[in-house]
PDB file of C-alpha atoms in Angstrom:
ATOM      1  CA  MET M 272     108.749  94.479  57.556  1.00 51.00           C
ATOM      2  CA  SER M 273     110.288  94.096  53.651  1.00 65.00           C
ATOM      3  CA  ALA M 274     114.106  94.726  53.483  1.00 83.00           C
ATOM      4  CA  ALA M 275     114.910  97.349  51.562  1.00 88.00           C
ATOM      5  CA  GLU M 276     115.408  96.460  48.059  1.00 92.00           C
ATOM      6  CA  THR M 277     119.100  97.157  45.826  1.00 95.00           C
ATOM      7  CA  ASP M 278     118.776  97.432  42.526  1.00 96.00           C
ATOM      8  CA  LEU M 279     121.351  95.501  40.481  1.00 97.00           C
ATOM      9  CA  ARG M 280     121.982  95.417  36.983  1.00 97.00           C
ATOM     10  CA  LEU M 281     123.822  91.223  35.637  1.00 97.00           C
ATOM     11  CA  GLU M 282     125.864  91.011  32.857  1.00 97.00           C
ATOM     12  CA  VAL M 283     124.069  87.977  30.832  1.00 97.00           C
ATOM     13  CA  GLY M 284     126.343  87.779  27.511  1.00 93.00           C
ATOM     14  CA  ASP M 285     125.865  90.890  25.946  1.00 94.00           C
ATOM     15  CA  VAL M 286     122.847  92.041  27.202  1.00 96.00           C
ATOM     16  CA  THR M 287     122.384  92.685  30.762  1.00 97.00           C
ATOM     17  CA  VAL M 288     118.953  92.397  32.695  1.00 98.00           C
ATOM     18  CA  ALA M 289     117.679  94.224  35.674  1.00 97.00           C
ATOM     19  CA  ALA M 290     117.814  92.650  39.137  1.00 98.00           C
ATOM     20  CA  ALA M 291     117.064  93.010  42.970  1.00 98.00           C
ATOM     21  CA  TYR M 292     118.620  92.397  45.670  1.00 98.00           C
ATOM     22  CA  ALA M 293     117.392  92.652  49.185  1.00 97.00           C
ATOM     23  CA  ARG M 294     118.898  91.808  52.970  1.00 96.00           C
ATOM     24  CA  PRO M 295     117.498  91.760  55.759  1.00 96.00           C
ATOM     25  CA  ALA M 296     119.841  92.016  59.015  1.00 93.00           C
ATOM     26  CA  ASN M 297     121.894  88.542  59.277  1.00 94.00           C
ATOM     27  CA  PRO M 298     120.131  86.458  57.212  1.00 96.00           C
ATOM     28  CA  SER M 299     120.389  82.638  57.090  1.00 96.00           C
ATOM     29  CA  ALA M 300     120.343  82.187  54.062  1.00 98.00           C
ATOM     30  CA  THR M 301     119.747  83.555  50.260  1.00 98.00           C
ATOM     31  CA  VAL M 302     117.250  82.655  48.139  1.00 98.00           C
ATOM     32  CA  VAL M 303     117.074  83.692  44.209  1.00 98.00           C
ATOM     33  CA  VAL M 304     114.186  83.691  42.829  1.00 98.00           C
ATOM     34  CA  ALA M 305     113.146  83.672  38.954  1.00 98.00           C
ATOM     35  CA  HIS M 306     109.997  85.002  37.227  1.00 97.00           C
ATOM     36  CA  GLY M 307     107.406  82.465  35.310  1.00 96.00           C
ATOM     37  CA  ALA M 308     106.914  82.392  31.634  1.00 95.00           C
ATOM     38  CA  GLY M 309     104.217  84.977  31.317  1.00 91.00           C
ATOM     39  CA  ALA M 310     105.773  87.682  33.997  1.00 93.00           C
ATOM     40  CA  GLY M 311     108.278  89.250  34.886  1.00 94.00           C
ATOM     41  CA  MET M 312     110.401  90.013  38.478  1.00 96.00           C
ATOM     42  CA  GLU M 313     108.463  92.612  38.996  1.00 95.00           C
ATOM     43  CA  HIS M 314     105.349  90.835  39.668  1.00 96.00           C
ATOM     44  CA  PRO M 315     102.989  91.127  42.860  1.00 97.00           C
ATOM     45  CA  PHE M 316     103.819  87.009  43.102  1.00 97.00           C
ATOM     46  CA  LEU M 317     107.022  87.434  43.306  1.00 97.00           C
ATOM     47  CA  HIS M 318     107.259  90.609  45.704  1.00 96.00           C
ATOM     48  CA  GLY M 319     105.267  89.207  47.842  1.00 97.00           C
ATOM     49  CA  PHE M 320     106.997  85.812  47.992  1.00 98.00           C
ATOM     50  CA  THR M 321     110.598  87.587  48.557  1.00 98.00           C
ATOM     51  CA  ASP M 322     109.025  90.127  50.880  1.00 97.00           C
ATOM     52  CA  GLY M 323     108.248  86.886  53.205  1.00 97.00           C
ATOM     53  CA  LEU M 324     111.151  85.387  52.669  1.00 98.00           C
ATOM     54  CA  ASN M 325     112.995  88.319  53.860  1.00 98.00           C
ATOM     55  CA  GLY M 326     110.426  88.465  57.027  1.00 97.00           C
ATOM     56  CA  LEU M 327     111.348  85.290  57.766  1.00 97.00           C
ATOM     57  CA  GLY M 328     114.983  86.034  57.900  1.00 97.00           C
ATOM     58  CA  LEU M 329     116.312  85.558  54.392  1.00 98.00           C
ATOM     59  CA  ALA M 330     118.265  87.326  52.135  1.00 98.00           C
ATOM     60  CA  THR M 331     116.290  87.267  48.785  1.00 98.00           C
ATOM     61  CA  LEU M 332     117.349  88.216  45.131  1.00 98.00           C
ATOM     62  CA  ARG M 333     114.824  88.651  41.947  1.00 98.00           C
ATOM     63  CA  PHE M 334     115.892  88.924  38.003  1.00 98.00           C
ATOM     64  CA  ASN M 335     114.321  88.854  35.023  1.00 98.00           C
ATOM     65  CA  PHE M 336     115.545  87.026  31.834  1.00 98.00           C
ATOM     66  CA  PRO M 337     116.758  88.606  28.917  1.00 97.00           C
ATOM     67  CA  TYR M 338     113.528  87.846  27.092  1.00 97.00           C
ATOM     68  CA  ARG M 339     111.568  89.427  29.678  1.00 96.00           C
ATOM     69  CA  GLU M 340     113.981  92.397  29.844  1.00 95.00           C
ATOM     70  CA  ALA M 341     113.552  93.880  26.288  1.00 94.00           C
ATOM     71  CA  GLY M 342     109.817  92.806  26.187  1.00 93.00           C
ATOM     72  CA  ARG M 343     108.949  89.680  24.685  1.00 94.00           C
ATOM     73  CA  LYS M 344     106.393  87.234  24.859  1.00 92.00           C
ATOM     74  CA  PHE M 345     108.284  83.581  24.038  1.00 94.00           C
ATOM     75  CA  PRO M 346     110.098  82.491  26.949  1.00 95.00           C
ATOM     76  CA  ASP M 347     114.601  82.533  26.304  1.00 96.00           C
ATOM     77  CA  ARG M 348     115.939  78.948  24.889  1.00 96.00           C
ATOM     78  CA  PRO M 349     117.831  76.849  28.016  1.00 97.00           C
ATOM     79  CA  PRO M 350     121.227  78.072  26.981  1.00 97.00           C
ATOM     80  CA  THR M 351     120.407  81.706  27.056  1.00 97.00           C
ATOM     81  CA  ALA M 352     118.319  81.151  30.584  1.00 98.00           C
ATOM     82  CA  ILE M 353     120.547  79.081  32.477  1.00 98.00           C
ATOM     83  CA  ALA M 354     123.460  82.093  31.281  1.00 98.00           C
ATOM     84  CA  ALA M 355     121.487  84.091  32.814  1.00 98.00           C
ATOM     85  CA  TRP M 356     120.681  81.968  35.673  1.00 98.00           C
ATOM     86  CA  GLN M 357     124.764  81.486  36.453  1.00 98.00           C
ATOM     87  CA  ALA M 358     124.858  85.866  36.199  1.00 98.00           C
ATOM     88  CA  ALA M 359     122.003  85.766  39.117  1.00 98.00           C
ATOM     89  CA  MET M 360     123.811  83.235  41.273  1.00 98.00           C
ATOM     90  CA  ALA M 361     127.020  84.731  40.635  1.00 98.00           C
ATOM     91  CA  ALA M 362     125.778  88.226  41.639  1.00 98.00           C
ATOM     92  CA  ALA M 363     123.467  86.241  45.025  1.00 98.00           C
ATOM     93  CA  VAL M 364     127.325  85.048  46.044  1.00 98.00           C
ATOM     94  CA  GLU M 365     128.943  88.273  45.496  1.00 97.00           C
ATOM     95  CA  GLN M 366     126.471  90.203  47.563  1.00 97.00           C
ATOM     96  CA  ALA M 367     126.617  87.670  50.182  1.00 97.00           C
ATOM     97  CA  GLU M 368     130.897  87.531  50.622  1.00 96.00           C
ATOM     98  CA  GLY M 369     130.167  91.436  50.507  1.00 95.00           C
ATOM     99  CA  TYR M 370     128.378  91.942  53.883  1.00 95.00           C
ATOM    100  CA  GLY M 371     130.464  88.620  55.108  1.00 96.00           C
ATOM    101  CA  ASP M 372     127.269  86.550  55.344  1.00 95.00           C
ATOM    102  CA  THR M 373     128.071  82.708  55.315  1.00 93.00           C
ATOM    103  CA  GLY M 374     124.960  80.841  54.934  1.00 95.00           C
ATOM    104  CA  PRO M 375     123.497  78.906  51.715  1.00 97.00           C
ATOM    105  CA  VAL M 376     122.610  80.078  48.357  1.00 98.00           C
ATOM    106  CA  TRP M 377     119.465  78.292  47.331  1.00 98.00           C
ATOM    107  CA  ALA M 378     117.513  78.814  43.430  1.00 98.00           C
ATOM    108  CA  ALA M 379     113.859  79.163  43.346  1.00 98.00           C
ATOM    109  CA  GLY M 380     111.730  80.061  40.927  1.00 98.00           C
ATOM    110  CA  LYS M 381     108.784  80.291  39.514  1.00 98.00           C
ATOM    111  CA  SER M 382     107.074  77.602  36.726  1.00 97.00           C
ATOM    112  CA  PHE M 383     109.726  78.446  34.081  1.00 97.00           C
ATOM    113  CA  GLY M 384     111.760  79.970  35.896  1.00 98.00           C
ATOM    114  CA  GLY M 385     112.513  76.568  38.541  1.00 98.00           C
ATOM    115  CA  ARG M 386     112.418  74.130  35.761  1.00 98.00           C
ATOM    116  CA  MET M 387     115.410  76.167  34.343  1.00 98.00           C
ATOM    117  CA  ALA M 388     117.019  76.456  37.567  1.00 98.00           C
ATOM    118  CA  SER M 389     117.402  72.843  37.885  1.00 98.00           C
ATOM    119  CA  MET M 390     118.574  72.331  33.849  1.00 98.00           C
ATOM    120  CA  ALA M 391     121.212  74.909  34.786  1.00 98.00           C
ATOM    121  CA  VAL M 392     122.240  73.103  38.252  1.00 98.00           C
ATOM    122  CA  ALA M 393     122.161  69.384  36.115  1.00 97.00           C
ATOM    123  CA  GLU M 394     124.515  70.948  34.009  1.00 96.00           C
ATOM    124  CA  GLY M 395     127.123  72.080  36.890  1.00 96.00           C
ATOM    125  CA  MET M 396     125.501  75.112  38.147  1.00 98.00           C
ATOM    126  CA  GLU M 397     126.402  74.923  42.509  1.00 97.00           C
ATOM    127  CA  ALA M 398     123.338  75.710  44.484  1.00 98.00           C
ATOM    128  CA  ALA M 399     122.490  74.585  48.235  1.00 98.00           C
ATOM    129  CA  GLY M 400     119.251  73.901  46.417  1.00 98.00           C
ATOM    130  CA  LEU M 401     116.187  74.001  44.660  1.00 98.00           C
ATOM    131  CA  VAL M 402     112.599  74.941  45.420  1.00 98.00           C
ATOM    132  CA  TYR M 403     110.361  74.527  42.124  1.00 98.00           C
ATOM    133  CA  LEU M 404     106.826  77.234  42.857  1.00 98.00           C
ATOM    134  CA  GLY M 405     104.445  74.830  40.455  1.00 97.00           C
ATOM    135  CA  TYR M 406     107.332  73.132  38.587  1.00 98.00           C
ATOM    136  CA  PRO M 407     105.553  72.959  35.215  1.00 97.00           C
ATOM    137  CA  LEU M 408     106.153  69.375  34.487  1.00 97.00           C
ATOM    138  CA  HIS M 409     104.403  68.938  31.118  1.00 97.00           C
ATOM    139  CA  PRO M 410     102.343  70.809  29.345  1.00 94.00           C
ATOM    140  CA  PRO M 411      98.152  70.983  29.887  1.00 94.00           C
ATOM    141  CA  GLY M 412      96.556  68.581  28.630  1.00 94.00           C
ATOM    142  CA  LYS M 413      99.878  66.748  27.840  1.00 95.00           C
ATOM    143  CA  PRO M 414     100.929  64.722  30.518  1.00 94.00           C
ATOM    144  CA  ASP M 415     102.784  62.015  28.196  1.00 94.00           C
ATOM    145  CA  LYS M 416     105.234  65.058  27.298  1.00 95.00           C
ATOM    146  CA  LEU M 417     107.117  65.152  30.255  1.00 96.00           C
ATOM    147  CA  ARG M 418     109.700  67.678  31.388  1.00 96.00           C
ATOM    148  CA  ASP M 419     111.885  65.393  33.953  1.00 96.00           C
ATOM    149  CA  GLU M 420     114.929  63.279  32.542  1.00 95.00           C
ATOM    150  CA  HIS M 421     117.359  65.864  33.933  1.00 96.00           C
ATOM    151  CA  LEU M 422     116.217  65.842  37.152  1.00 97.00           C
ATOM    152  CA  TYR M 423     117.277  62.418  38.121  1.00 96.00           C
ATOM    153  CA  GLY M 424     120.806  63.572  38.107  1.00 92.00           C
ATOM    154  CA  VAL M 425     120.248  66.591  40.230  1.00 96.00           C
ATOM    155  CA  THR M 426     121.363  65.146  43.931  1.00 95.00           C
ATOM    156  CA  VAL M 427     120.663  68.559  45.842  1.00 98.00           C
ATOM    157  CA  PRO M 428     117.821  68.844  47.978  1.00 98.00           C
ATOM    158  CA  MET M 429     114.868  69.639  45.777  1.00 98.00           C
ATOM    159  CA  LEU M 430     110.965  71.571  47.399  1.00 98.00           C
ATOM    160  CA  PHE M 431     108.582  70.954  44.872  1.00 98.00           C
ATOM    161  CA  LEU M 432     105.880  73.404  46.167  1.00 98.00           C
ATOM    162  CA  GLN M 433     102.703  72.360  43.851  1.00 97.00           C
ATOM    163  CA  GLY M 434      99.039  73.787  43.518  1.00 96.00           C
ATOM    164  CA  SER M 435      96.642  70.180  43.372  1.00 96.00           C
ATOM    165  CA  ARG M 436      94.616  71.765  40.287  1.00 95.00           C
ATOM    166  CA  ASP M 437      97.720  73.012  38.926  1.00 96.00           C
ATOM    167  CA  THR M 438      96.720  71.709  34.878  1.00 96.00           C
ATOM    168  CA  PHE M 439     101.230  71.517  34.255  1.00 97.00           C
ATOM    169  CA  ALA M 440     101.385  68.321  36.644  1.00 96.00           C
ATOM    170  CA  THR M 441      99.052  65.467  36.941  1.00 95.00           C
ATOM    171  CA  PRO M 442      98.744  64.813  40.722  1.00 96.00           C
ATOM    172  CA  GLY M 443      99.991  60.805  40.043  1.00 96.00           C
ATOM    173  CA  ILE M 444     102.532  61.135  37.538  1.00 97.00           C
ATOM    174  CA  LEU M 445     104.353  63.957  39.752  1.00 97.00           C
ATOM    175  CA  ALA M 446     104.630  62.316  43.045  1.00 98.00           C
ATOM    176  CA  ASP M 447     105.843  59.410  41.282  1.00 97.00           C
ATOM    177  CA  VAL M 448     108.728  61.435  39.617  1.00 97.00           C
ATOM    178  CA  VAL M 449     109.468  63.099  42.874  1.00 98.00           C
ATOM    179  CA  SER M 450     109.669  59.667  44.653  1.00 97.00           C
ATOM    180  CA  ARG M 451     111.948  58.097  41.630  1.00 97.00           C
ATOM    181  CA  ILE M 452     114.070  61.259  42.083  1.00 97.00           C
ATOM    182  CA  GLY M 453     114.692  59.794  45.660  1.00 95.00           C
ATOM    183  CA  PRO M 454     114.903  61.152  49.057  1.00 95.00           C
ATOM    184  CA  SER M 455     116.655  64.360  47.784  1.00 95.00           C
ATOM    185  CA  ALA M 456     113.476  65.395  47.015  1.00 97.00           C
ATOM    186  CA  VAL M 457     110.115  66.817  48.695  1.00 98.00           C
ATOM    187  CA  LEU M 458     106.588  66.841  47.083  1.00 98.00           C
ATOM    188  CA  GLN M 459     104.238  69.431  49.273  1.00 98.00           C
ATOM    189  CA  TRP M 460     101.059  70.524  47.708  1.00 97.00           C
ATOM    190  CA  VAL M 461      99.034  73.395  48.203  1.00 96.00           C
ATOM    191  CA  GLU M 462      95.307  71.666  48.611  1.00 94.00           C
ATOM    192  CA  GLY M 463      92.824  73.873  45.747  1.00 94.00           C
ATOM    193  CA  GLY M 464      95.966  75.894  44.771  1.00 95.00           C
ATOM    194  CA  ASP M 465      96.163  76.172  40.243  1.00 95.00           C
ATOM    195  CA  HIS M 466      99.175  77.305  38.436  1.00 95.00           C
ATOM    196  CA  SER M 467      99.891  80.209  40.238  1.00 94.00           C
ATOM    197  CA  PHE M 468      98.381  79.053  43.726  1.00 95.00           C
ATOM    198  CA  ALA M 469      95.177  80.565  43.406  1.00 91.00           C
ATOM    199  CA  VAL M 470      92.294  78.696  44.960  1.00 91.00           C
ATOM    200  CA  ALA M 471      89.203  78.699  43.802  1.00 83.00           C
ATOM    201  CA  GLY M 472      86.510  80.522  46.243  1.00 79.00           C
ATOM    202  CA  SER M 473      89.061  82.417  47.901  1.00 82.00           C
ATOM    203  CA  LYS M 474      89.977  85.762  46.069  1.00 86.00           C
ATOM    204  CA  ARG M 475      92.958  87.095  47.126  1.00 92.00           C
ATOM    205  CA  PRO M 476      96.117  89.102  45.632  1.00 94.00           C
ATOM    206  CA  ALA M 477      98.897  88.173  43.876  1.00 95.00           C
ATOM    207  CA  ALA M 478     100.927  89.414  46.625  1.00 96.00           C
ATOM    208  CA  GLU M 479      98.910  88.106  49.410  1.00 96.00           C
ATOM    209  CA  VAL M 480      99.350  84.356  47.355  1.00 96.00           C
ATOM    210  CA  GLY M 481     102.935  84.975  47.058  1.00 97.00           C
ATOM    211  CA  ALA M 482     103.543  85.809  50.938  1.00 97.00           C
ATOM    212  CA  SER M 483     101.834  82.455  51.720  1.00 97.00           C
ATOM    213  CA  LEU M 484     104.218  80.089  49.912  1.00 98.00           C
ATOM    214  CA  ALA M 485     107.508  81.973  52.340  1.00 98.00           C
ATOM    215  CA  GLY M 486     107.333  80.135  55.182  1.00 98.00           C
ATOM    216  CA  PRO M 487     106.767  76.774  53.866  1.00 98.00           C
ATOM    217  CA  VAL M 488     110.324  77.705  51.605  1.00 98.00           C
ATOM    218  CA  ALA M 489     112.056  78.987  54.762  1.00 98.00           C
ATOM    219  CA  ASP M 490     111.256  75.871  57.239  1.00 97.00           C
ATOM    220  CA  PHE M 491     112.763  73.682  54.323  1.00 98.00           C
ATOM    221  CA  ILE M 492     115.402  75.765  53.944  1.00 97.00           C
ATOM    222  CA  ARG M 493     116.192  75.504  57.625  1.00 95.00           C
ATOM    223  CA  ASN M 494     115.902  71.990  57.747  1.00 94.00           C
ATOM    224  CA  ALA M 495     117.714  70.948  54.734  1.00 92.00           C
ATOM    225  CA  THR M 496     121.296  72.993  56.093  1.00 74.00           C
TER     226      THR M 496
END
């Protein structure tokens, strides 16, 4: 069963962005979730994912980056995206404290959103851990253009949940990156999944696909805390 959502507005510099907070009874943790480059917080994939987490006893906060709020297609540069992440994490902490929740607050994101979360943590943003729903390790067809340098300085637990057919992360290269990060990082494959976790020959609604990822993420969070 989905938890009721509370609509919020977050201040990011001189603009505000939408956010939605959902809290089941007595949540064990809070997960802040950012969208990918091509879709906002209302995408069915994110709805399905956060609904799934709520059903497993975790509170969630979804939010928009400023570019999406303004209706632009090109993603924000890292300084703006990181500022949005900082505002979202602060809002999640405020909500948790308001309810008396004492569980950890995690950062999760689809593709671009997850990468920006990792950059924010690398720059000092506090998070109990990170979850990447399809980490964009390199542009499709360009495995030499890795986006990994900042990851090696991140020490919090990290889950890389990745489709085995994801063109944004060559399997062998991603496995090597995760290995070099160390024991704090775990790579879990979704067999046959592409960058959106769609599996060839299996047509499922995006909300159902997102919901299917909630279980492994909730298990990882529980085992890491």
